[in-house]
Short mmCIF file of C-alpha atoms and ligand atoms in Angstrom, two decimals:
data_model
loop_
_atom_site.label_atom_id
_atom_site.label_comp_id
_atom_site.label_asym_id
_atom_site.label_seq_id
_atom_site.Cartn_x
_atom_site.Cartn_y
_atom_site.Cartn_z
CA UNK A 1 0.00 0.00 0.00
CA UNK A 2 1.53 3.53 -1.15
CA UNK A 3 0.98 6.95 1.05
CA UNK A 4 0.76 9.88 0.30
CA UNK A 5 4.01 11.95 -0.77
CA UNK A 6 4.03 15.44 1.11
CA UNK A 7 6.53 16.28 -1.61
CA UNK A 8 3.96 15.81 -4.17
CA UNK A 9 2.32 19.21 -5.10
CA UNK A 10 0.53 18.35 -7.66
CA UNK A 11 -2.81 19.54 -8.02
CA UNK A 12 -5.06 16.63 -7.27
CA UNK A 13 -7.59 15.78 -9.82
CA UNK A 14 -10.95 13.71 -10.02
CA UNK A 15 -8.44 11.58 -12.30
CA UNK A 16 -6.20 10.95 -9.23
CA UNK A 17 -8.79 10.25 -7.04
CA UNK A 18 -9.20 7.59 -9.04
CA UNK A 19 -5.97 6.22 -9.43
CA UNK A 20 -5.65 6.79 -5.23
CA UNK A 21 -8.81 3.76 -5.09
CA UNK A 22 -6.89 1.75 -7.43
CA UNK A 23 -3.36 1.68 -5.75
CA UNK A 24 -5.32 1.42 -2.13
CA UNK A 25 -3.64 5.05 -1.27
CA UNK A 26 -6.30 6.12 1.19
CA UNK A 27 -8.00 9.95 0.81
CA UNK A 28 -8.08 12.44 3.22
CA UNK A 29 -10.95 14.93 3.06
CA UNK A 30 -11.18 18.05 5.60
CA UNK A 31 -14.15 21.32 5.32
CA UNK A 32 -12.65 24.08 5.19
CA UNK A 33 -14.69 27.72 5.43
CA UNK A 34 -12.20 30.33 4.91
CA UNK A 35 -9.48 31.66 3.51
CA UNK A 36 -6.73 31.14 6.58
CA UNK A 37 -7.85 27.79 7.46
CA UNK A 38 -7.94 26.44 4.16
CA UNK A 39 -4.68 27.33 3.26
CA UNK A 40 -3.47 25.46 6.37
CA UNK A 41 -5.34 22.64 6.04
CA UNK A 42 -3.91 22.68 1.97
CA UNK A 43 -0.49 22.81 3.37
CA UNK A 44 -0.11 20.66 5.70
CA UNK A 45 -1.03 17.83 2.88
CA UNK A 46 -4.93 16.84 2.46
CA UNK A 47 -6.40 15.74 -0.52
CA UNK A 48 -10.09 17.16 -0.97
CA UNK A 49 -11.36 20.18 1.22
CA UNK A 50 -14.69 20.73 1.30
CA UNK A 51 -16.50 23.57 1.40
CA UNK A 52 -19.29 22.41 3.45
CA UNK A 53 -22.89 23.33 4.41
CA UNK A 54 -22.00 22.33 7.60
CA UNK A 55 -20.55 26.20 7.33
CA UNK A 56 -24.26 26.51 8.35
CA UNK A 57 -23.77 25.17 11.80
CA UNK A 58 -19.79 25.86 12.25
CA UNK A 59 -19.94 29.84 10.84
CA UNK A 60 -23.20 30.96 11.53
CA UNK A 61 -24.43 29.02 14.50
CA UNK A 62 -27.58 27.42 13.01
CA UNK A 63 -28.86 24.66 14.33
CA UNK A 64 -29.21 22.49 10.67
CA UNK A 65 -27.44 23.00 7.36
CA UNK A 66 -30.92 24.30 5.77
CA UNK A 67 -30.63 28.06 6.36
CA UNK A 68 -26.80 28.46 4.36
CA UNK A 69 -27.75 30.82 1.37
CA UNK A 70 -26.50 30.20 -2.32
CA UNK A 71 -24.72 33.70 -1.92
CA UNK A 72 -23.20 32.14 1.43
CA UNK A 73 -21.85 29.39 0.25
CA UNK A 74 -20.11 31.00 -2.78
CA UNK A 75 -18.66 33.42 -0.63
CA UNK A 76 -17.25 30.82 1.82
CA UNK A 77 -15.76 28.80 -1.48
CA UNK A 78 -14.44 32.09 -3.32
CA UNK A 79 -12.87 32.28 -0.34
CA UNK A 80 -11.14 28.70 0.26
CA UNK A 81 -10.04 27.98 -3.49
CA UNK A 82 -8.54 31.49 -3.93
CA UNK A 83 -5.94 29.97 -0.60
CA UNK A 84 -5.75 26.11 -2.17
CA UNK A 85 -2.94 25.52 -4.57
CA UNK A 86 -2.79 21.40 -4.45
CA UNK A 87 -6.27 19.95 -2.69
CA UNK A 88 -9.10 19.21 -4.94
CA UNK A 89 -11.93 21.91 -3.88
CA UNK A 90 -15.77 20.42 -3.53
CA UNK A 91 -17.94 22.76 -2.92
CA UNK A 92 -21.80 21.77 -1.29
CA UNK A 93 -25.12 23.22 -3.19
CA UNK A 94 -27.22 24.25 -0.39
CA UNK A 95 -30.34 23.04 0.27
CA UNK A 96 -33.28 24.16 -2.35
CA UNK A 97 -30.78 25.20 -5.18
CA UNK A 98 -31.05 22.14 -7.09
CA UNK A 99 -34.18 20.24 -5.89
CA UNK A 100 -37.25 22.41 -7.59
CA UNK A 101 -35.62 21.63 -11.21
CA UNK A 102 -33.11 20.59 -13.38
CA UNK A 103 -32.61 23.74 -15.34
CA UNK A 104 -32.56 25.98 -11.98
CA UNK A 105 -30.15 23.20 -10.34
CA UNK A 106 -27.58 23.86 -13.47
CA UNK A 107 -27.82 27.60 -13.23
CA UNK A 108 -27.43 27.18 -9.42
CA UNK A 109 -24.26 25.16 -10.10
CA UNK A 110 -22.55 26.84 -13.36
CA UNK A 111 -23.10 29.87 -10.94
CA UNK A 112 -21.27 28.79 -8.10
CA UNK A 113 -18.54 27.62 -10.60
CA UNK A 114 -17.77 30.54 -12.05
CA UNK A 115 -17.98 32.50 -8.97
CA UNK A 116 -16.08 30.49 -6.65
CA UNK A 117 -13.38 28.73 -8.75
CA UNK A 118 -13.83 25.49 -7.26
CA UNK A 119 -13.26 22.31 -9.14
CA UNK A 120 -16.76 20.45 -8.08
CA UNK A 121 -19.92 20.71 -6.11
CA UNK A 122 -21.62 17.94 -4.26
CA UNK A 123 -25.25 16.97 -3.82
CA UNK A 124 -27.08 14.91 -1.21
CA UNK A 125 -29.86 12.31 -2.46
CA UNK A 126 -29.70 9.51 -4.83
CA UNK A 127 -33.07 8.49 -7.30
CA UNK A 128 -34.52 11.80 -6.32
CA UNK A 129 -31.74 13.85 -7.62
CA UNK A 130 -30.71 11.93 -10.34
CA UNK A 131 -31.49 14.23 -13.26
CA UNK A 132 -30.48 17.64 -11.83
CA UNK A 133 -27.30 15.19 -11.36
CA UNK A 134 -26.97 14.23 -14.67
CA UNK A 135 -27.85 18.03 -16.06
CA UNK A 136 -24.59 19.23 -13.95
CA UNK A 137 -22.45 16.59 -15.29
CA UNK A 138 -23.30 17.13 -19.12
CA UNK A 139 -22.20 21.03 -17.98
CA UNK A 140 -19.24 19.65 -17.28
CA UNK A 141 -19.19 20.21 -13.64
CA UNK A 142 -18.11 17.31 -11.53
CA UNK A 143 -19.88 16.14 -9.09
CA UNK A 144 -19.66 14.36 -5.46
CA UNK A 145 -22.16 12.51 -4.45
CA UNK A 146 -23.61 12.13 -0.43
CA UNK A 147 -25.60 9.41 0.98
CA UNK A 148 -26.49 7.92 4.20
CA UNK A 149 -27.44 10.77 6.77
CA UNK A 150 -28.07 13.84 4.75
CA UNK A 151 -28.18 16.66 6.81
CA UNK A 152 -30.21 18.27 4.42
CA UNK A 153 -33.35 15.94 5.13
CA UNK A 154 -32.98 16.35 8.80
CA UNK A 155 -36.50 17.37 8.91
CA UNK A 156 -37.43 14.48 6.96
CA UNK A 157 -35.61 11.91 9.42
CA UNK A 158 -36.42 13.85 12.78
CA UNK A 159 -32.79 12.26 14.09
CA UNK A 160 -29.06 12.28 13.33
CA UNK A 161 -28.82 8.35 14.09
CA UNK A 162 -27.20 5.99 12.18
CA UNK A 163 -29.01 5.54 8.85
CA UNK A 164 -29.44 2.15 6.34
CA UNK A 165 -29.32 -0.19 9.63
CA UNK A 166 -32.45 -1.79 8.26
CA UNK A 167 -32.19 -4.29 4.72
CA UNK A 168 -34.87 -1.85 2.91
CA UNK A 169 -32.73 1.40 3.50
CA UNK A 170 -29.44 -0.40 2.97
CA UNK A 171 -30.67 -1.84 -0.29
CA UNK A 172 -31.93 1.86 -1.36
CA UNK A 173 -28.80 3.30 -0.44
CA UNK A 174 -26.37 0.86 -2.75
CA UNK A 175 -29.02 0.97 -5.31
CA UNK A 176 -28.39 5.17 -5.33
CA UNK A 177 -25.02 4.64 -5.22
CA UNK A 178 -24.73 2.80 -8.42
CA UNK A 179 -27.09 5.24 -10.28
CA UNK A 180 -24.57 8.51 -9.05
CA UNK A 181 -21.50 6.09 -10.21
CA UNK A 182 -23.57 5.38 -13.45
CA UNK A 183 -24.37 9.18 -13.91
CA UNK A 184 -20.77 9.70 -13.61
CA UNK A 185 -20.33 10.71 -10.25
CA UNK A 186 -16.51 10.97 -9.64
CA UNK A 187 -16.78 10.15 -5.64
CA UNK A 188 -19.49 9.15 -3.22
CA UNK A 189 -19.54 10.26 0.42
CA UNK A 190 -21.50 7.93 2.83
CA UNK A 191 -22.46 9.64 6.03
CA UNK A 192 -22.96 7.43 9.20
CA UNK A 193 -23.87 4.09 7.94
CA UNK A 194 -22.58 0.57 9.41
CA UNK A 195 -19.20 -0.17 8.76
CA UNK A 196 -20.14 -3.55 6.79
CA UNK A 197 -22.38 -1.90 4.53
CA UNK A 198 -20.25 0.83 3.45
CA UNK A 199 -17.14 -1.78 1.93
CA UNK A 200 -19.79 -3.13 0.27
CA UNK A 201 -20.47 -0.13 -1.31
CA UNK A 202 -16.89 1.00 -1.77
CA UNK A 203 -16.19 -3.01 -3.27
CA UNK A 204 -19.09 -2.51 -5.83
CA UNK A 205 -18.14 0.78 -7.11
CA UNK A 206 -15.16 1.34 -9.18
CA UNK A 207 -15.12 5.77 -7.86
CA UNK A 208 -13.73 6.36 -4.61
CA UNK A 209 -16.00 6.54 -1.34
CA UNK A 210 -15.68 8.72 1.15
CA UNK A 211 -16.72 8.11 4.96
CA UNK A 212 -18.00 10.21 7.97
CA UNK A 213 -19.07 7.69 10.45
CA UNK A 214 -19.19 4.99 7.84
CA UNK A 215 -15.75 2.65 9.15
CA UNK A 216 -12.17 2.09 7.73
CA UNK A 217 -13.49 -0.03 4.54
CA UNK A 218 -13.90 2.90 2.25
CA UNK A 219 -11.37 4.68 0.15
CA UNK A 220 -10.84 7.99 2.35
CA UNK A 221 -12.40 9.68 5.30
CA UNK A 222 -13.62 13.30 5.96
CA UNK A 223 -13.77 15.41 9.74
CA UNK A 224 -15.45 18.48 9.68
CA UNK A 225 -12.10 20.71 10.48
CA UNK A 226 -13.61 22.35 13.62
CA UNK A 227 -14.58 19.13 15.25
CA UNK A 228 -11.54 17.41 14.89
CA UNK A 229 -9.05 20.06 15.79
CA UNK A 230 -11.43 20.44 19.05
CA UNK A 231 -12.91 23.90 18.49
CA UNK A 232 -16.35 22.79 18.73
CA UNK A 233 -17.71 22.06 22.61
CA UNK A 234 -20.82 19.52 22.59
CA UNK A 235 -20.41 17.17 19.68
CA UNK A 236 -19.04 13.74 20.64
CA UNK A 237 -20.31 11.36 17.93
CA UNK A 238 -18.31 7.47 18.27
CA UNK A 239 -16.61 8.83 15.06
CA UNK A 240 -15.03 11.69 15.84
CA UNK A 241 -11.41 11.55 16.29
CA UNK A 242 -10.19 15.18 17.83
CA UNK A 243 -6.61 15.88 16.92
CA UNK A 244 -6.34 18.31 18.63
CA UNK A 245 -8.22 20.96 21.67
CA UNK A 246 -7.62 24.18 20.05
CA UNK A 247 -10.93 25.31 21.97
CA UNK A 248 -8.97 25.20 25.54
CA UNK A 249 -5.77 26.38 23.92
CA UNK A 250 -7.70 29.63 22.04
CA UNK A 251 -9.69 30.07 25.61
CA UNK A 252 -5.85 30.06 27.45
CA UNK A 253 -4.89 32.66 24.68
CA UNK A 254 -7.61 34.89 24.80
CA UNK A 255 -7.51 34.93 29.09
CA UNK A 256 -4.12 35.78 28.52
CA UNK A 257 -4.45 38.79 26.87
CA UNK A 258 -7.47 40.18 28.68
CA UNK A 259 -5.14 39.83 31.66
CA UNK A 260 -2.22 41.56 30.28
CA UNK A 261 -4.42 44.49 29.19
CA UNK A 262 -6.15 44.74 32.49
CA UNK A 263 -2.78 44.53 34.13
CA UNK A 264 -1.47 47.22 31.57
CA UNK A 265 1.41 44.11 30.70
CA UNK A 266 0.47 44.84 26.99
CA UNK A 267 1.70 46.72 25.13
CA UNK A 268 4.95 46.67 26.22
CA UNK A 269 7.62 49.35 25.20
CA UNK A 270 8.74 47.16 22.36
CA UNK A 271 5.59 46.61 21.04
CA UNK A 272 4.48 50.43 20.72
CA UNK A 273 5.86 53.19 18.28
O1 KIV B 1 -21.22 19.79 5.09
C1 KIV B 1 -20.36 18.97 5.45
O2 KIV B 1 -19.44 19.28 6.24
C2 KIV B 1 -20.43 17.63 4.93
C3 KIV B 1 -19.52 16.60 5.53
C4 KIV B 1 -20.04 16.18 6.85
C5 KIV B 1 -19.31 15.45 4.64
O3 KIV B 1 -21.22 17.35 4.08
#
């Protein structure tokens, strides 16, 4: 099994994606909002950043993905893939820009193309979707697929459980997942399914899959940056790994300079003109 090269900076493509799922090199997919984090996250090596909906929840403190505007989410992917010079930028259509029809779903997404610079969009839903998903692709645009939870139907589901544990779902869900590879999906990401079920899906499909919550038997995982580096209090799903607790360290930080004003310790004579 190969890893990744940090020496390699060449731009990664849907193309070597692919070749990534045929060599068993595993992906690594990270959200990314802005312009600062992106480019960190784009240095220090990762494959895909996404430009989430979850911006939603992370940036503007709602409690579901469904409020994140068009306008929004162009600004927050203007913003990442003018800082990415190697990752492979997916940016999500927000929810009601390409569900009422396939000619407003294109314009949504030839829109946020051209405005943001990215190199593809992603879509949640499977049979449902399936010609506003095959309207992008003859655009042009490529596109990620998302099954499994879809944050997007939360109102639909009423929970953020594990989806497809029963045979009817799980039969729906690699069912959809053929018809996006079909369509010409280049990637698929499943989102908190069982383990089992998602290698099955990643062994029938010849495009990579992507997990969040969805085991080790896939092609590459994705972390919503903020949760993993520990910024975000509250959320403790089973498959969140944090890396990191930049919430106590930032908390430390900021303490520390309220004190050093209060105390008049900053500025010192160095740091004044
Ligand atoms: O919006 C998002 O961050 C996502 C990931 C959870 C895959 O769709």
């Amino acid at each position: 099994m190969s890893v990744h090269n940090s020496k390699d900076i060449r731009k990664v493509t849907t193309h070597r994606l692919n070749e990534m799922k045929s060599r068993n090199e595993k992906i690594s997919m990270l959200t990314a909002y802005d312009y600062t984090m992106a480019s960190i996250v784009d240095k220090a090596g990762v494959d895909v950043i996404l430009v989430g909906d979850s911006a939603s929840n992370v940036m503007a403190g709602n409690v579901t993905t469904l409020p994140i505007t068009l306008d929004q989410m162009i600004y927050h992917g203007k913003s990442v893939a003018r800082a990415v010079k190697r990752a492979l930028v997916v940016v999500d259509m927000p929810f009601g820009t390409y569900q009422t029809s396939d000619v407003e779903a294109v314009q949504n997404a030839i829109k946020m193309m051209k405005i943001t610079h990215a190199d593809a969009l992603k879509l949640e839903g499977g049979v449902e979707i399936i010609d506003a998903v095959k309207k992008i692709l003859a655009a042009g645009i490529p596109i990620m697929g998302h099954l499994g939870l879809m944050p997007q139907s939360i109102n639909k589901y009423g929970t953020y459980t594990v989806r497809a544990k029963e045979e009817d779902e799980a039969e729906k869900l690699i069912s959809d997942a053929i018809l996006l590879e079909e369509a010409g999906c280049f990637t698929i990401v499943l989102e908190k399914i069982p383990a089992v079920l998602a290698k099955k899906v990643a062994e029938k499909l010849t495009i990579p899959v992507i997990g969040i919550g969805a085991g080790r038997y896939v092609d590459g995982q994705v972390l919503v940056l903020h949760d993993m580096l520990g910024m975000s209090n509250g959320f403790s799903p089973r498959f969140l790994r944090r890396y990191a607790d930049l919430n106590s360290v930032m908390t430390e930080a900021v303490k520390h300079y309220v004190s050093d004003v209060k105390h008049q310790d900053f500025p010192n004579e160095t740091e004044q003109y």
